[in-house]
C-alpha cells in the first residue's frame, strides 16, 4: 500500500476537481517545483493510486448516455478480485462495495442499450458473479430535489 503524505492528498484533491490543471499551476499552489509535482504524479500513477484521467460530461452529452446501476452477488471470489476484473471494462464508471444481499454495485455508462446489454453479458460471464440486478437511471435530480434544467 502506498503511503500518502499531505502533498499527495492535496494533489489528488486538486486533480479530482480538475484533472487538466497545468503542472506549473499545481506547483505554484503547493509551493514546490514543477519537477516535484511531476514526480509525485508519476509515483501516484505507478503505484495505481491514480488509475486514469477522465472527463465528466453534462447537459446534452449526458442525455445521450445510458447510465445504469448493476448490483452483483458474488460467490467463490473475493470482492477485490471481482473489482479488478470489472475495472477492466471501460463502461464501468465506478464500483462500490455494499452490505446486505449485494456485494458490489457498478455504475455503468454506455452510449446505447445494445452496449449496455453487452456489458451486462460480460459481467454475468465473469467467474464468481452469482447474480445481478440492473436498474437503468432515467432522471437525475440535484440533492435538493429540484428538477434538472
PDB file of N, CA, C and O in Angstrom, residues 72-100:
ATOM      1  N   UNK A  72     -24.349  -6.752  -7.780  1.00  0.00           N
ATOM      2  CA  UNK A  72     -23.825  -8.091  -8.014  1.00  0.00           C
ATOM      3  C   UNK A  72     -23.669  -8.860  -6.721  1.00  0.00           C
ATOM      4  O   UNK A  72     -23.169  -8.330  -5.733  1.00  0.00           O
ATOM      5  N   UNK A  73     -24.063 -10.106  -6.774  1.00  0.00           N
ATOM      6  CA  UNK A  73     -23.848 -11.040  -5.685  1.00  0.00           C
ATOM      7  C   UNK A  73     -22.710 -11.958  -6.123  1.00  0.00           C
ATOM      8  O   UNK A  73     -22.730 -12.486  -7.244  1.00  0.00           O
ATOM      9  N   UNK A  74     -21.700 -12.099  -5.275  1.00  0.00           N
ATOM     10  CA  UNK A  74     -20.515 -12.888  -5.618  1.00  0.00           C
ATOM     11  C   UNK A  74     -20.509 -14.207  -4.859  1.00  0.00           C
ATOM     12  O   UNK A  74     -21.048 -14.309  -3.766  1.00  0.00           O
ATOM     13  N   UNK A  75     -19.832 -15.188  -5.463  1.00  0.00           N
ATOM     14  CA  UNK A  75     -19.657 -16.471  -4.788  1.00  0.00           C
ATOM     15  C   UNK A  75     -18.343 -17.081  -5.254  1.00  0.00           C
ATOM     16  O   UNK A  75     -18.077 -17.165  -6.457  1.00  0.00           O
ATOM     17  N   UNK A  76     -17.498 -17.466  -4.300  1.00  0.00           N
ATOM     18  CA  UNK A  76     -16.257 -18.155  -4.634  1.00  0.00           C
ATOM     19  C   UNK A  76     -15.159 -17.258  -5.173  1.00  0.00           C
ATOM     20  O   UNK A  76     -14.191 -17.744  -5.743  1.00  0.00           O
ATOM     21  N   UNK A  77     -15.309 -15.943  -5.019  1.00  0.00           N
ATOM     22  CA  UNK A  77     -14.299 -14.991  -5.475  1.00  0.00           C
ATOM     23  C   UNK A  77     -14.298 -13.815  -4.493  1.00  0.00           C
ATOM     24  O   UNK A  77     -15.347 -13.444  -3.976  1.00  0.00           O
ATOM     25  N   UNK A  78     -13.130 -13.267  -4.249  1.00  0.00           N
ATOM     26  CA  UNK A  78     -13.076 -12.132  -3.328  1.00  0.00           C
ATOM     27  C   UNK A  78     -13.619 -10.880  -4.011  1.00  0.00           C
ATOM     28  O   UNK A  78     -13.612 -10.766  -5.243  1.00  0.00           O
ATOM     29  N   UNK A  79     -14.073  -9.965  -3.198  1.00  0.00           N
ATOM     30  CA  UNK A  79     -14.588  -8.696  -3.723  1.00  0.00           C
ATOM     31  C   UNK A  79     -13.500  -7.965  -4.492  1.00  0.00           C
ATOM     32  O   UNK A  79     -13.748  -7.415  -5.569  1.00  0.00           O
ATOM     33  N   UNK A  80     -12.265  -7.982  -3.955  1.00  0.00           N
ATOM     34  CA  UNK A  80     -11.159  -7.292  -4.635  1.00  0.00           C
ATOM     35  C   UNK A  80     -10.854  -7.920  -5.991  1.00  0.00           C
ATOM     36  O   UNK A  80     -10.614  -7.213  -6.963  1.00  0.00           O
ATOM     37  N   UNK A  81     -10.861  -9.245  -6.064  1.00  0.00           N
ATOM     38  CA  UNK A  81     -10.592  -9.918  -7.341  1.00  0.00           C
ATOM     39  C   UNK A  81     -11.682  -9.580  -8.360  1.00  0.00           C
ATOM     40  O   UNK A  81     -11.391  -9.303  -9.526  1.00  0.00           O
ATOM     41  N   UNK A  82     -12.920  -9.602  -7.907  1.00  0.00           N
ATOM     42  CA  UNK A  82     -14.024  -9.253  -8.807  1.00  0.00           C
ATOM     43  C   UNK A  82     -13.898  -7.798  -9.254  1.00  0.00           C
ATOM     44  O   UNK A  82     -14.099  -7.480 -10.431  1.00  0.00           O
ATOM     45  N   UNK A  83     -13.556  -6.914  -8.328  1.00  0.00           N
ATOM     46  CA  UNK A  83     -13.418  -5.494  -8.660  1.00  0.00           C
ATOM     47  C   UNK A  83     -12.301  -5.287  -9.688  1.00  0.00           C
ATOM     48  O   UNK A  83     -12.435  -4.457 -10.595  1.00  0.00           O
ATOM     49  N   UNK A  84     -11.196  -6.017  -9.545  1.00  0.00           N
ATOM     50  CA  UNK A  84     -10.103  -5.898 -10.532  1.00  0.00           C
ATOM     51  C   UNK A  84     -10.584  -6.313 -11.922  1.00  0.00           C
ATOM     52  O   UNK A  84     -10.312  -5.650 -12.915  1.00  0.00           O
ATOM     53  N   UNK A  85     -11.316  -7.415 -11.996  1.00  0.00           N
ATOM     54  CA  UNK A  85     -11.843  -7.879 -13.285  1.00  0.00           C
ATOM     55  C   UNK A  85     -12.833  -6.878 -13.873  1.00  0.00           C
ATOM     56  O   UNK A  85     -12.780  -6.548 -15.058  1.00  0.00           O
ATOM     57  N   UNK A  86     -13.732  -6.401 -13.036  1.00  0.00           N
ATOM     58  CA  UNK A  86     -14.732  -5.439 -13.503  1.00  0.00           C
ATOM     59  C   UNK A  86     -14.094  -4.125 -13.927  1.00  0.00           C
ATOM     60  O   UNK A  86     -14.545  -3.481 -14.872  1.00  0.00           O
ATOM     61  N   UNK A  87     -13.033  -3.728 -13.238  1.00  0.00           N
ATOM     62  CA  UNK A  87     -12.346  -2.481 -13.561  1.00  0.00           C
ATOM     63  C   UNK A  87     -11.737  -2.459 -14.941  1.00  0.00           C
ATOM     64  O   UNK A  87     -11.404  -1.403 -15.472  1.00  0.00           O
ATOM     65  N   UNK A  88     -11.584  -3.614 -15.555  1.00  0.00           N
ATOM     66  CA  UNK A  88     -11.040  -3.700 -16.920  1.00  0.00           C
ATOM     67  C   UNK A  88     -12.083  -3.352 -17.984  1.00  0.00           C
ATOM     68  O   UNK A  88     -11.739  -3.175 -19.146  1.00  0.00           O
ATOM     69  N   UNK A  89     -13.341  -3.282 -17.568  1.00  0.00           N
ATOM     70  CA  UNK A  89     -14.403  -2.927 -18.519  1.00  0.00           C
ATOM     71  C   UNK A  89     -14.514  -1.405 -18.592  1.00  0.00           C
ATOM     72  O   UNK A  89     -14.826  -0.767 -17.594  1.00  0.00           O
ATOM     73  N   UNK A  90     -14.270  -0.812 -19.763  1.00  0.00           N
ATOM     74  CA  UNK A  90     -14.286   0.655 -19.861  1.00  0.00           C
ATOM     75  C   UNK A  90     -15.623   1.284 -19.503  1.00  0.00           C
ATOM     76  O   UNK A  90     -15.670   2.436 -19.096  1.00  0.00           O
ATOM     77  N   UNK A  91     -16.699   0.552 -19.615  1.00  0.00           N
ATOM     78  CA  UNK A  91     -18.022   1.107 -19.336  1.00  0.00           C
ATOM     79  C   UNK A  91     -18.286   1.263 -17.842  1.00  0.00           C
ATOM     80  O   UNK A  91     -19.199   1.980 -17.447  1.00  0.00           O
ATOM     81  N   UNK A  92     -17.484   0.603 -17.015  1.00  0.00           N
ATOM     82  CA  UNK A  92     -17.667   0.708 -15.567  1.00  0.00           C
ATOM     83  C   UNK A  92     -17.099   2.047 -15.121  1.00  0.00           C
ATOM     84  O   UNK A  92     -15.906   2.296 -15.212  1.00  0.00           O
ATOM     85  N   UNK A  93     -17.963   2.915 -14.643  1.00  0.00           N
ATOM     86  CA  UNK A  93     -17.551   4.254 -14.215  1.00  0.00           C
ATOM     87  C   UNK A  93     -17.021   4.226 -12.787  1.00  0.00           C
ATOM     88  O   UNK A  93     -16.008   4.841 -12.483  1.00  0.00           O
ATOM     89  N   UNK A  94     -17.719   3.524 -11.907  1.00  0.00           N
ATOM     90  CA  UNK A  94     -17.301   3.382 -10.505  1.00  0.00           C
ATOM     91  C   UNK A  94     -17.798   2.045  -9.986  1.00  0.00           C
ATOM     92  O   UNK A  94     -18.805   1.517 -10.451  1.00  0.00           O
ATOM     93  N   UNK A  95     -17.091   1.536  -8.979  1.00  0.00           N
ATOM     94  CA  UNK A  95     -17.508   0.328  -8.275  1.00  0.00           C
ATOM     95  C   UNK A  95     -17.632   0.646  -6.794  1.00  0.00           C
ATOM     96  O   UNK A  95     -16.809   1.384  -6.251  1.00  0.00           O
ATOM     97  N   UNK A  96     -18.633   0.077  -6.156  1.00  0.00           N
ATOM     98  CA  UNK A  96     -18.866   0.311  -4.736  1.00  0.00           C
ATOM     99  C   UNK A  96     -19.085  -1.031  -4.038  1.00  0.00           C
ATOM    100  O   UNK A  96     -19.822  -1.874  -4.558  1.00  0.00           O
ATOM    101  N   UNK A  97     -18.470  -1.211  -2.886  1.00  0.00           N
ATOM    102  CA  UNK A  97     -18.831  -2.355  -2.058  1.00  0.00           C
ATOM    103  C   UNK A  97     -20.044  -1.943  -1.242  1.00  0.00           C
ATOM    104  O   UNK A  97     -20.289  -0.756  -1.013  1.00  0.00           O
ATOM    105  N   UNK A  98     -20.802  -2.935  -0.825  1.00  0.00           N
ATOM    106  CA  UNK A  98     -22.009  -2.640  -0.071  1.00  0.00           C
ATOM    107  C   UNK A  98     -22.288  -3.778   0.899  1.00  0.00           C
ATOM    108  O   UNK A  98     -21.581  -4.786   0.908  1.00  0.00           O
ATOM    109  N   UNK A  99     -23.295  -3.623   1.705  1.00  0.00           N
ATOM    110  CA  UNK A  99     -23.680  -4.673   2.635  1.00  0.00           C
ATOM    111  C   UNK A  99     -25.021  -5.248   2.206  1.00  0.00           C
ATOM    112  O   UNK A  99     -25.650  -4.748   1.295  1.00  0.00           O
ATOM    113  N   UNK A 100     -25.435  -6.300   2.868  1.00  0.00           N
ATOM    114  CA  UNK A 100     -26.731  -6.885   2.551  1.00  0.00           C
ATOM    115  C   UNK A 100     -26.609  -7.942   1.467  1.00  0.00           C
ATOM    116  O   UNK A 100     -25.603  -8.631   1.351  1.00  0.00           O
TER     117      UNK A 100
END
